[in-house]
Tab-separated table of C-alpha atoms in Angstrom:
chain	number	residue	atom	x	y	z
A	1	MET	CA	124.874	107.954	70.656
A	2	ALA	CA	124.252	104.443	69.518
A	3	VAL	CA	126.314	101.660	70.972
A	4	CYS	CA	127.084	98.753	68.733
A	5	THR	CA	128.469	95.401	69.702
A	6	VAL	CA	130.567	93.382	67.295
A	7	TYR	CA	130.401	89.659	67.881
A	8	THR	CA	133.230	87.842	66.182
A	9	THR	CA	132.103	84.382	65.330
A	10	GLN	CA	134.464	81.607	64.451
A	11	SER	CA	133.537	79.506	61.454
A	12	LEU	CA	131.268	76.776	62.616
A	13	HIS	CA	132.926	73.422	62.419
A	14	SER	CA	130.756	70.633	63.666
A	15	THR	CA	133.455	69.630	66.145
A	16	SER	CA	134.068	73.022	67.724
A	17	SER	CA	132.459	73.716	71.036
A	18	ILE	CA	130.734	76.965	71.946
A	19	SER	CA	133.184	79.806	71.547
A	20	THR	CA	132.943	82.776	73.856
A	21	PRO	CA	132.210	85.783	71.699
A	22	SER	CA	134.788	88.528	72.031
A	23	LYS	CA	132.951	91.789	72.425
A	24	THR	CA	134.126	95.175	71.221
A	25	HIS	CA	132.190	98.244	72.122
A	26	LEU	CA	132.332	101.029	69.619
A	27	GLY	CA	131.152	104.481	70.479
A	28	PHE	CA	129.648	106.045	67.380
A	29	ASN	CA	129.818	109.730	66.808
A	30	GLN	CA	126.778	110.678	64.856
A	31	LYS	CA	128.641	112.911	62.413
A	32	LYS	CA	131.058	110.196	61.423
A	33	GLN	CA	130.206	107.553	58.945
A	34	ILE	CA	131.578	104.114	59.467
A	35	LEU	CA	131.500	101.496	56.786
A	36	PHE	CA	131.706	97.848	57.580
A	37	TYR	CA	133.048	95.554	54.934
A	38	ASN	CA	131.674	92.139	55.318
A	39	SER	CA	133.222	89.532	53.073
A	40	GLY	CA	130.427	87.055	53.572
A	41	LYS	CA	131.796	84.244	51.463
A	42	ARG	CA	129.294	81.549	50.738
A	43	VAL	CA	130.548	78.018	50.826
A	44	ALA	CA	128.502	75.661	48.720
A	45	ASN	CA	128.366	73.056	51.406
A	46	ARG	CA	124.898	72.397	52.800
A	47	GLY	CA	124.293	76.043	53.430
A	48	ILE	CA	127.108	76.705	55.909
A	49	THR	CA	128.030	80.366	55.683
A	50	THR	CA	131.119	82.002	57.054
A	51	VAL	CA	130.414	85.459	58.318
A	52	PRO	CA	133.381	87.036	60.123
A	53	TRP	CA	131.309	89.172	62.423
A	54	VAL	CA	127.791	90.093	63.337
A	55	ILE	CA	126.977	93.704	64.094
A	56	ARG	CA	124.135	94.393	66.475
A	57	CYS	CA	123.220	97.941	67.378
A	58	SER	CA	121.415	98.723	70.584
A	59	GLY	CA	117.688	99.210	70.439
A	60	ASP	CA	117.085	97.670	67.056
A	61	THR	CA	115.473	94.415	68.169
A	62	VAL	CA	111.774	94.256	67.368
A	63	VAL	CA	109.808	92.336	70.001
A	64	ILE	CA	106.668	90.382	69.154
A	65	GLY	CA	104.407	88.723	71.750
A	66	LEU	CA	102.301	85.644	71.020
A	67	ALA	CA	99.819	84.440	73.620
A	68	ALA	CA	97.928	81.172	73.552
A	69	ASP	CA	97.008	78.248	75.748
A	70	SER	CA	99.065	75.072	75.543
A	71	GLY	CA	98.164	72.754	72.687
A	72	CYS	CA	96.567	75.509	70.631
A	73	GLY	CA	98.919	75.613	67.695
A	74	LYS	CA	101.545	78.103	68.842
A	75	SER	CA	104.326	76.026	67.347
A	76	THR	CA	102.640	75.830	63.932
A	77	PHE	CA	102.197	79.594	63.965
A	78	MET	CA	105.853	80.010	64.912
A	79	ARG	CA	106.963	77.825	62.012
A	80	ARG	CA	104.835	79.818	59.572
A	81	LEU	CA	106.170	83.098	60.943
A	82	THR	CA	109.845	82.160	60.771
A	83	SER	CA	109.305	80.820	57.250
A	84	VAL	CA	108.122	84.256	56.067
A	85	PHE	CA	111.517	85.635	57.091
A	86	GLY	CA	113.279	82.775	55.320
A	87	GLY	CA	115.411	80.028	56.757
A	88	ALA	CA	114.406	77.288	59.140
A	89	ALA	CA	114.235	77.847	62.879
A	90	GLU	CA	116.278	75.374	64.885
A	91	PRO	CA	117.136	74.806	68.540
A	92	PRO	CA	120.458	76.365	69.651
A	93	LYS	CA	123.353	74.171	68.561
A	94	GLY	CA	125.338	72.266	71.136
A	95	GLY	CA	123.292	73.362	74.130
A	96	ASN	CA	120.650	71.722	76.276
A	97	PRO	CA	118.750	69.215	74.089
A	98	ASP	CA	115.524	70.174	75.882
A	99	SER	CA	115.921	73.911	75.222
A	100	ASN	CA	112.663	75.603	74.197
A	101	THR	CA	114.364	78.312	72.132
A	102	LEU	CA	114.272	78.352	68.339
A	103	ILE	CA	116.804	80.374	66.371
A	104	SER	CA	116.849	81.348	62.701
A	105	ASP	CA	118.880	84.001	60.845
A	106	THR	CA	116.507	86.819	61.732
A	107	THR	CA	114.273	85.514	64.501
A	108	THR	CA	114.709	84.040	67.943
A	109	VAL	CA	111.654	82.521	69.566
A	110	ILE	CA	111.722	82.141	73.323
A	111	CYS	CA	109.142	80.212	75.305
A	112	LEU	CA	107.906	82.046	78.390
A	113	ASP	CA	107.663	78.781	80.346
A	114	ASP	CA	111.374	79.398	80.879
A	115	TYR	CA	110.347	82.102	83.350
A	116	HIS	CA	108.495	79.722	85.657
A	117	SER	CA	109.470	80.567	89.217
A	118	LEU	CA	108.093	77.255	90.485
A	119	ASP	CA	108.976	73.959	88.860
A	120	ARG	CA	106.509	71.114	88.443
A	121	THR	CA	106.826	69.798	91.999
A	122	GLY	CA	106.798	73.341	93.372
A	123	ARG	CA	103.481	74.073	91.681
A	124	LYS	CA	102.013	70.823	92.931
A	125	GLU	CA	103.080	71.529	96.495
A	126	LYS	CA	101.641	75.028	96.436
A	127	GLY	CA	98.525	73.888	94.563
A	128	VAL	CA	98.912	76.392	91.703
A	129	THR	CA	98.866	75.885	87.943
A	130	ALA	CA	101.367	77.179	85.379
A	131	LEU	CA	98.655	79.659	84.380
A	132	ASP	CA	98.846	81.308	87.802
A	133	PRO	CA	101.011	84.479	87.944
A	134	ARG	CA	102.448	83.212	91.236
A	135	ALA	CA	104.184	80.423	89.298
A	136	ASN	CA	105.986	82.917	87.039
A	137	ASP	CA	108.834	85.374	87.542
A	138	PHE	CA	107.688	88.532	85.751
A	139	ASP	CA	110.569	90.627	87.130
A	140	LEU	CA	113.132	88.420	85.424
A	141	MET	CA	111.000	88.224	82.276
A	142	TYR	CA	110.873	92.023	82.095
A	143	GLU	CA	114.585	92.475	82.784
A	144	GLN	CA	115.698	89.942	80.181
A	145	VAL	CA	113.286	90.977	77.418
A	146	LYS	CA	114.302	94.605	78.026
A	147	ALA	CA	117.994	93.689	77.862
A	148	LEU	CA	117.490	91.770	74.612
A	149	LYS	CA	115.551	94.670	73.148
A	150	GLU	CA	118.463	96.955	74.023
A	151	GLY	CA	120.862	94.630	72.254
A	152	LYS	CA	122.371	92.855	75.250
A	153	ALA	CA	122.809	89.107	75.507
A	154	VAL	CA	121.238	87.394	78.538
A	155	ASP	CA	121.547	84.141	80.442
A	156	LYS	CA	118.004	82.875	80.190
A	157	PRO	CA	116.816	79.970	82.339
A	158	ILE	CA	115.447	76.825	80.682
A	159	TYR	CA	112.290	75.133	81.893
A	160	ASN	CA	112.639	71.491	80.953
A	161	HIS	CA	109.237	70.200	79.856
A	162	VAL	CA	110.303	66.562	80.048
A	163	THR	CA	111.641	66.577	83.610
A	164	GLY	CA	109.609	69.546	84.884
A	165	LEU	CA	112.725	71.133	86.376
A	166	LEU	CA	114.486	74.442	85.849
A	167	ASP	CA	117.737	73.678	84.013
A	168	PRO	CA	120.923	75.813	83.994
A	169	PRO	CA	120.549	78.938	81.829
A	170	GLU	CA	121.558	79.314	78.183
A	171	LEU	CA	123.163	82.342	76.546
A	172	THR	CA	120.603	84.121	74.363
A	173	LYS	CA	121.878	86.771	71.967
A	174	PRO	CA	119.770	89.706	70.776
A	175	PRO	CA	118.192	88.838	67.415
A	176	LYS	CA	116.679	91.149	64.789
A	177	ILE	CA	113.245	89.911	65.758
A	178	LEU	CA	112.505	88.467	69.163
A	179	VAL	CA	109.296	86.503	69.578
A	180	ILE	CA	108.128	85.742	73.096
A	181	GLU	CA	105.486	83.060	73.075
A	182	GLY	CA	103.610	81.484	75.911
A	183	LEU	CA	100.799	81.947	78.368
A	184	HIS	CA	101.611	85.437	79.687
A	185	PRO	CA	103.344	87.722	77.156
A	186	MET	CA	100.843	90.539	77.773
A	187	PHE	CA	100.087	89.920	81.452
A	188	ASP	CA	102.662	92.201	83.068
A	189	GLN	CA	102.357	95.820	82.031
A	190	ARG	CA	106.125	96.396	81.895
A	191	VAL	CA	106.596	93.462	79.504
A	192	ARG	CA	103.537	94.520	77.498
A	193	ASP	CA	105.021	97.985	76.964
A	194	LEU	CA	108.149	96.415	75.450
A	195	LEU	CA	106.164	94.687	72.711
A	196	ASP	CA	106.137	96.204	69.243
A	197	PHE	CA	103.294	93.901	68.201
A	198	SER	CA	101.111	91.384	70.001
A	199	ILE	CA	99.000	88.456	68.882
A	200	TYR	CA	96.498	86.350	70.801
A	201	LEU	CA	95.342	82.922	69.576
A	202	ASP	CA	91.812	82.521	70.874
A	203	ILE	CA	90.535	78.966	70.562
A	204	SER	CA	86.896	78.428	71.514
A	205	ASN	CA	86.099	75.756	74.085
A	206	GLU	CA	84.432	73.453	71.550
A	207	VAL	CA	87.422	73.519	69.220
A	208	LYS	CA	89.906	73.195	72.084
A	209	PHE	CA	88.107	70.089	73.240
A	210	ALA	CA	88.067	68.610	69.718
A	211	TRP	CA	91.777	69.340	69.203
A	212	LYS	CA	92.757	67.831	72.526
A	213	ILE	CA	90.801	64.697	71.741
A	214	GLN	CA	92.718	64.397	68.478
A	215	ARG	CA	95.981	65.014	70.290
A	216	ASP	CA	95.472	62.825	73.352
A	217	MET	CA	93.012	60.057	72.617
A	218	ALA	CA	95.709	57.701	71.327
A	219	GLU	CA	97.751	58.400	74.467
A	220	ARG	CA	97.767	55.724	77.154
A	221	GLY	CA	95.653	56.581	80.186
A	222	HIS	CA	93.639	59.299	78.493
A	223	SER	CA	89.906	58.960	78.141
A	224	LEU	CA	87.193	61.397	77.115
A	225	GLU	CA	86.599	62.044	80.818
A	226	SER	CA	90.227	62.809	81.599
A	227	ILE	CA	90.492	65.285	78.709
A	228	LYS	CA	87.298	66.976	79.792
A	229	ALA	CA	88.398	67.053	83.443
A	230	SER	CA	91.750	68.588	82.534
A	231	ILE	CA	90.144	71.365	80.499
A	232	GLU	CA	87.540	72.039	83.205
A	233	ALA	CA	90.122	72.129	86.019
A	234	ARG	CA	92.290	74.677	84.217
A	235	LYS	CA	89.363	76.835	83.127
A	236	PRO	CA	89.078	79.174	86.166
A	237	ASP	CA	92.763	80.119	86.001
A	238	PHE	CA	92.586	80.401	82.230
A	239	GLU	CA	89.666	82.800	82.437
A	240	ALA	CA	91.244	84.814	85.246
A	241	TYR	CA	94.790	85.220	83.931
A	242	ILE	CA	95.144	84.229	80.265
A	243	ASP	CA	91.942	85.191	78.491
A	244	PRO	CA	91.912	88.888	79.606
A	245	GLN	CA	95.184	89.443	77.721
A	246	LYS	CA	93.337	89.429	74.405
A	247	GLN	CA	92.105	92.982	74.979
A	248	TYR	CA	95.719	94.198	74.627
A	249	ALA	CA	96.490	92.253	71.438
A	250	ASP	CA	96.992	94.077	68.137
A	251	ALA	CA	95.710	91.009	66.288
A	252	VAL	CA	93.513	88.198	67.583
A	253	ILE	CA	92.961	84.954	65.675
A	254	GLU	CA	89.714	83.450	66.917
A	255	VAL	CA	88.933	79.824	66.057
A	256	LEU	CA	85.282	78.767	66.284
A	257	PRO	CA	83.117	75.881	65.115
A	258	THR	CA	81.687	76.252	61.600
A	259	ARG	CA	78.295	77.763	60.933
A	260	LEU	CA	78.061	76.142	57.510
A	261	ILE	CA	76.996	72.795	58.967
A	262	PRO	CA	74.347	73.132	61.675
A	263	GLY	CA	75.326	71.423	64.919
A	264	ASP	CA	78.879	70.517	63.842
A	265	ASN	CA	81.230	70.170	66.787
A	266	GLU	CA	83.900	67.949	65.313
A	267	GLY	CA	86.418	70.768	64.971
A	268	LYS	CA	87.392	69.620	61.479
A	269	ILE	CA	85.716	72.496	59.673
A	270	LEU	CA	86.451	75.828	61.281
A	271	ARG	CA	85.272	79.401	61.272
A	272	VAL	CA	88.311	81.594	61.821
A	273	LYS	CA	88.268	85.308	62.557
A	274	LEU	CA	91.177	87.685	62.178
A	275	ILE	CA	90.514	90.676	64.433
A	276	MET	CA	92.849	93.565	63.627
A	277	LYS	CA	93.121	96.677	65.782
A	278	GLU	CA	92.790	100.001	63.972
A	279	GLY	CA	95.226	102.837	64.504
A	280	VAL	CA	98.257	100.725	65.437
A	281	LYS	CA	101.457	102.311	64.193
A	282	TYR	CA	103.099	100.399	61.312
A	283	PHE	CA	100.132	98.032	61.036
A	284	SER	CA	97.380	98.533	58.494
A	285	PRO	CA	94.620	95.904	58.589
A	286	VAL	CA	93.839	93.652	55.640
A	287	TYR	CA	90.534	94.229	53.870
A	288	LEU	CA	88.237	92.510	51.427
A	289	PHE	CA	87.089	94.444	48.316
A	290	ASP	CA	86.389	97.777	50.009
A	291	GLU	CA	87.931	99.111	53.189
A	292	GLY	CA	85.449	99.822	55.970
A	293	SER	CA	82.395	98.271	54.289
A	294	THR	CA	80.553	95.228	55.578
A	295	ILE	CA	80.782	92.384	53.089
A	296	SER	CA	79.759	88.749	52.890
A	297	TRP	CA	81.351	86.790	50.036
A	298	ILE	CA	80.979	83.206	48.844
A	299	PRO	CA	83.809	82.650	46.379
A	300	CYS	CA	82.616	79.188	45.297
A	301	GLY	CA	81.442	79.049	41.726
A	302	ARG	CA	83.046	78.932	38.330
A	303	LYS	CA	86.478	80.044	39.475
A	304	LEU	CA	86.853	78.133	42.723
A	305	THR	CA	86.089	74.484	43.307
A	306	CYS	CA	84.378	73.943	46.629
A	307	SER	CA	82.834	70.754	47.895
A	308	TYR	CA	80.334	70.625	50.751
A	309	PRO	CA	80.026	72.781	52.888
A	310	GLY	CA	81.814	75.454	50.820
A	311	ILE	CA	83.609	78.622	51.859
A	312	LYS	CA	82.248	81.892	53.145
A	313	PHE	CA	84.123	85.102	53.835
A	314	THR	CA	82.863	88.057	55.845
A	315	TYR	CA	84.534	91.378	56.437
A	316	GLY	CA	83.570	94.493	58.308
A	317	PRO	CA	84.281	97.012	61.063
A	318	GLU	CA	83.433	96.076	64.667
A	319	THR	CA	84.300	97.042	68.223
A	320	TYR	CA	86.347	94.706	70.398
A	321	PHE	CA	86.879	95.577	74.083
A	322	GLY	CA	86.104	99.188	73.273
A	323	HIS	CA	88.615	99.353	70.422
A	324	GLU	CA	87.821	99.930	66.792
A	325	VAL	CA	88.771	96.813	64.838
A	326	SER	CA	88.488	95.318	61.359
A	327	VAL	CA	87.348	91.727	61.278
A	328	LEU	CA	87.996	89.295	58.438
A	329	GLU	CA	86.347	85.913	58.786
A	330	MET	CA	86.686	82.698	56.819
A	331	ASP	CA	84.342	79.777	57.338
A	332	GLY	CA	84.965	76.448	55.603
A	333	GLN	CA	87.992	74.911	53.926
A	334	PHE	CA	89.844	74.774	50.607
A	335	ASP	CA	89.847	71.615	48.540
A	336	ARG	CA	92.670	72.706	46.304
A	337	LEU	CA	95.253	74.923	47.904
A	338	ASP	CA	96.503	76.394	44.608
A	339	GLU	CA	93.097	77.975	44.080
A	340	LEU	CA	93.782	80.112	47.116
A	341	ILE	CA	95.326	82.577	44.664
A	342	TYR	CA	91.772	83.466	43.648
A	343	VAL	CA	90.941	84.474	47.219
A	344	GLU	CA	94.281	86.215	47.675
A	345	SER	CA	93.715	88.379	44.613
A	346	HIS	CA	90.617	89.867	46.257
A	347	LEU	CA	92.289	90.753	49.539
A	348	SER	CA	94.091	94.078	49.888
A	349	ASN	CA	96.796	95.400	52.210
A	350	LEU	CA	98.397	91.977	52.559
A	351	SER	CA	101.932	93.424	52.775
A	352	SER	CA	103.143	90.774	50.341
A	353	LYS	CA	106.258	91.460	48.257
A	354	PHE	CA	104.838	89.929	45.084
A	355	TYR	CA	101.517	88.736	43.734
A	356	GLY	CA	100.754	85.279	45.078
A	357	GLU	CA	103.098	85.323	48.076
A	358	VAL	CA	100.417	84.235	50.548
A	359	THR	CA	99.490	81.263	48.366
A	360	GLN	CA	103.146	80.385	47.868
A	361	GLN	CA	103.800	80.440	51.625
A	362	MET	CA	100.758	78.247	52.247
A	363	LEU	CA	101.814	75.759	49.547
A	364	LYS	CA	105.309	75.602	51.011
A	365	HIS	CA	103.873	74.208	54.242
A	366	SER	CA	100.856	72.322	53.005
A	367	GLU	CA	101.536	69.551	55.544
A	368	PHE	CA	101.154	71.876	58.557
A	369	PRO	CA	97.865	71.646	60.451
A	370	GLY	CA	95.380	74.305	59.336
A	371	SER	CA	96.758	74.687	55.808
A	372	ASN	CA	93.376	74.144	54.194
A	373	ASN	CA	91.417	76.590	56.357
A	374	GLY	CA	91.436	80.060	57.845
A	375	THR	CA	93.951	79.294	60.611
A	376	GLY	CA	96.792	78.785	58.130
A	377	LEU	CA	95.673	81.648	55.908
A	378	PHE	CA	95.412	84.188	58.704
A	379	GLN	CA	98.617	83.055	60.399
A	380	THR	CA	100.447	83.541	57.112
A	381	ILE	CA	98.906	86.996	56.657
A	382	VAL	CA	99.932	88.002	60.189
A	383	GLY	CA	103.447	86.751	59.361
A	384	LEU	CA	103.613	89.093	56.355
A	385	LYS	CA	102.249	91.936	58.468
A	386	ILE	CA	105.006	91.396	61.038
A	387	ARG	CA	107.659	91.467	58.312
A	388	ASP	CA	106.207	94.762	57.073
A	389	LEU	CA	106.152	96.173	60.605
A	390	TYR	CA	109.762	95.115	61.162
A	391	GLU	CA	110.865	96.749	57.915
A	392	GLN	CA	109.054	99.981	58.724
A	393	ILE	CA	110.494	100.169	62.253
A	394	THR	CA	114.020	99.511	60.990
A	395	ALA	CA	113.623	102.105	58.228
A	396	SER	CA	112.322	104.752	60.620
A	397	LYS	CA	115.197	104.088	63.043
A	398	ALA	CA	117.722	104.453	60.229
A	399	ALA	CA	116.079	107.722	59.212
A	400	ALA	CA	115.992	109.194	62.731
A	401	PRO	CA	119.759	109.877	63.153
A	402	LEU	CA	119.808	111.322	59.634
A	403	GLU	CA	117.143	113.821	60.610
A	404	ALA	CA	119.170	114.681	63.693
A	405	THR	CA	122.266	115.525	61.660
A	406	LYS	CA	120.219	117.737	59.340
A	407	ALA	CA	118.841	119.735	62.216
B	1	ARG	CA	118.502	49.136	85.403
B	2	HIS	CA	119.795	52.617	84.729
B	3	MET	CA	120.587	51.611	81.122
B	4	VAL	CA	116.989	50.632	80.497
B	5	VAL	CA	115.730	54.026	81.639
B	6	ALA	CA	118.152	55.870	79.354
B	7	SER	CA	117.288	53.906	76.236
B	8	ALA	CA	113.565	54.010	76.856
B	9	ALA	CA	113.402	57.806	77.188
B	10	PRO	CA	110.563	58.346	74.655
B	11	GLU	CA	108.369	55.785	76.411
B	12	LYS	CA	109.075	57.382	79.726
B	13	ILE	CA	106.996	60.456	78.978
B	14	GLU	CA	104.018	58.287	78.020
B	15	ASP	CA	104.324	56.455	81.322
B	16	LYS	CA	104.480	59.813	83.053
B	17	VAL	CA	101.285	60.938	81.319
B	18	ALA	CA	99.427	57.817	82.414
B	19	GLU	CA	100.824	58.160	85.919
B	20	SER	CA	99.866	61.839	86.180
B	21	ILE	CA	96.285	61.100	85.074
B	22	LYS	CA	95.979	58.516	87.837
B	23	GLY	CA	97.422	61.011	90.299
B	24	ALA	CA	95.004	63.719	89.197
B	25	GLU	CA	91.993	61.442	89.499
B	26	GLU	CA	93.081	60.571	93.037
B	27	ALA	CA	93.807	64.187	93.987
B	28	CYS	CA	90.368	65.228	92.811
B	29	SER	CA	88.408	62.402	94.440
B	30	GLY	CA	88.307	64.342	97.720
B	31	ASP	CA	87.786	67.934	96.655
B	32	PRO	CA	87.221	68.681	92.961
B	33	VAL	CA	88.048	72.393	93.172
B	34	SER	CA	91.077	72.316	95.481
B	35	GLY	CA	94.392	73.777	94.370
B	36	GLU	CA	95.859	70.314	94.624
B	37	CYS	CA	93.348	68.924	92.123
B	38	VAL	CA	93.724	71.832	89.695
B	39	ALA	CA	97.534	71.663	89.817
B	40	ALA	CA	97.393	67.921	89.184
B	41	TRP	CA	95.301	68.354	86.018
B	42	ASP	CA	97.616	71.145	84.895
B	43	GLU	CA	100.494	68.709	85.165
B	44	VAL	CA	98.535	66.262	82.978
B	45	GLU	CA	98.094	68.978	80.343
B	46	GLU	CA	101.772	69.904	80.400
B	47	LEU	CA	102.894	66.292	80.051
B	48	SER	CA	100.355	65.544	77.293
B	49	ALA	CA	101.509	68.600	75.329
B	50	THR	CA	105.143	67.595	75.752
B	51	ALA	CA	104.405	64.014	74.722
B	52	SER	CA	102.632	65.239	71.603
B	53	HIS	CA	105.543	67.566	70.735
B	54	LEU	CA	108.010	64.709	71.067
B	55	ARG	CA	105.769	62.507	68.918
B	56	ASP	CA	105.626	65.166	66.198
B	57	LYS	CA	109.376	65.628	66.282
B	58	LYS	CA	109.880	61.915	65.828
B	59	LYS	CA	107.341	61.719	63.021
B	60	ASP	CA	108.841	64.639	61.116
B	61	SER	CA	112.375	63.348	61.043
B	62	ASP	CA	113.432	61.909	57.707
B	63	PRO	CA	116.011	59.100	58.100
B	64	LEU	CA	118.119	60.337	55.186
B	65	GLU	CA	118.029	63.963	56.377
B	66	THR	CA	119.106	62.902	59.843
B	67	TYR	CA	121.979	60.860	58.437
B	68	CYS	CA	123.052	63.688	56.124
B	69	LYS	CA	123.250	66.185	58.951
B	70	ASP	CA	126.081	64.145	60.445
B	71	ASN	CA	127.606	62.921	57.181
B	72	PRO	CA	127.321	65.688	54.570
B	73	GLU	CA	130.329	64.405	52.589
B	74	THR	CA	128.919	60.997	51.691
B	75	ALA	CA	127.762	60.259	48.141
B	76	GLU	CA	124.070	60.153	49.006
B	77	CYS	CA	124.187	63.494	50.820
B	78	ARG	CA	126.386	65.752	48.706
B	79	THR	CA	124.568	68.717	47.240
B	80	TYR	CA	126.119	71.405	45.079
B	81	GLU	CA	124.479	74.737	44.606
B	82	ASP	CA	126.000	75.178	41.159
């Protein structure tokens, strides 16, 4: 028996404060059919919609985990992902201005820093980093992610990145798609088992260093030495607790220095690998030309304008931590983003809804970092793959009770 | 004095970054692999990342868009879908 919760939402006037949702629990008998009429009247006023109620059924939240180190482009990935589902992701309205949560119509992104058990001073006193499991409350993380997956709202703590303190909790409602992003989404086995799909952003040391220089050099107090020292100091914990999570990921995006220019360490031109696990339910890896073959492809020529150093794609089967994987690699960068359609037309299994969707998504966010290289391309592809996975899971759940009634 | 702190909130984080770097350099002068030193550099990373996020947020905001969020009825902000 499925339990559904009806949240009645009052129309959102900018002046109204947070209204406590009145909950009604409905016990569904599987043989009965219940129709909900939803007079979702659209008001042509800056996109404000009045929906009288929201129906959430238990167990229909799809949970996605995204792991990466800080300053490695998680937020750009998140923006690309939410854009695939349509609608902009925004912080919860009227709550804590320093909340880390982002909410859109379909997705809610929560930052796992909110599950720090030690605040900034606490970590300093104990001499542990945020990367250390001892600084994180995995029991609470498990309980709350499990509750959200089952369709229950939770009071999630907020780690305030500005003050370094744990702020009072915020009410988080179960979304259609829950993304948990941070340092440890796949660290605890109980949390890992809740994930329907997992992604690891693997940035090589050279590129990490180059990116942090770009990010921090203008900052007061920072020097080349301080950036280097900070990376070096965090490295042992990173290698002990964060890096091993990549073996559990369904997709890994690896960012490496280019091989097209010998000795290039600037981190401007990148070689990006999309490592996709084989045999994952509802996820079929992308391929180039012919599935399972090993291919090297230089698309530059009459149909694609490339300046120095050009673009090179490679595709083929490999093993990764003992798993069979398909690896798609792009080295180099695009000069003209609209010509990406030429590359897109040679990739298969993209899970796009129409021809050119990948290119269109990339053009929509051409100002995001990584839009002219493999990071943006592969993040967009993973976004489409997650949409496909979500649709398949929802469809199979809708079919399951039907099968039961037939039997 | 309290007023100054409130209005200068964006600068505050940059001061904190600079301060935390000094603190980390001091903490590591004795023992470069101690927990104290490592935690201090982790704090630098967290503050630098936060500072960069705040910078991006500020850079992205369009003055007209910000104004229109609060005043959607004004002539320069009205949009009709049909």
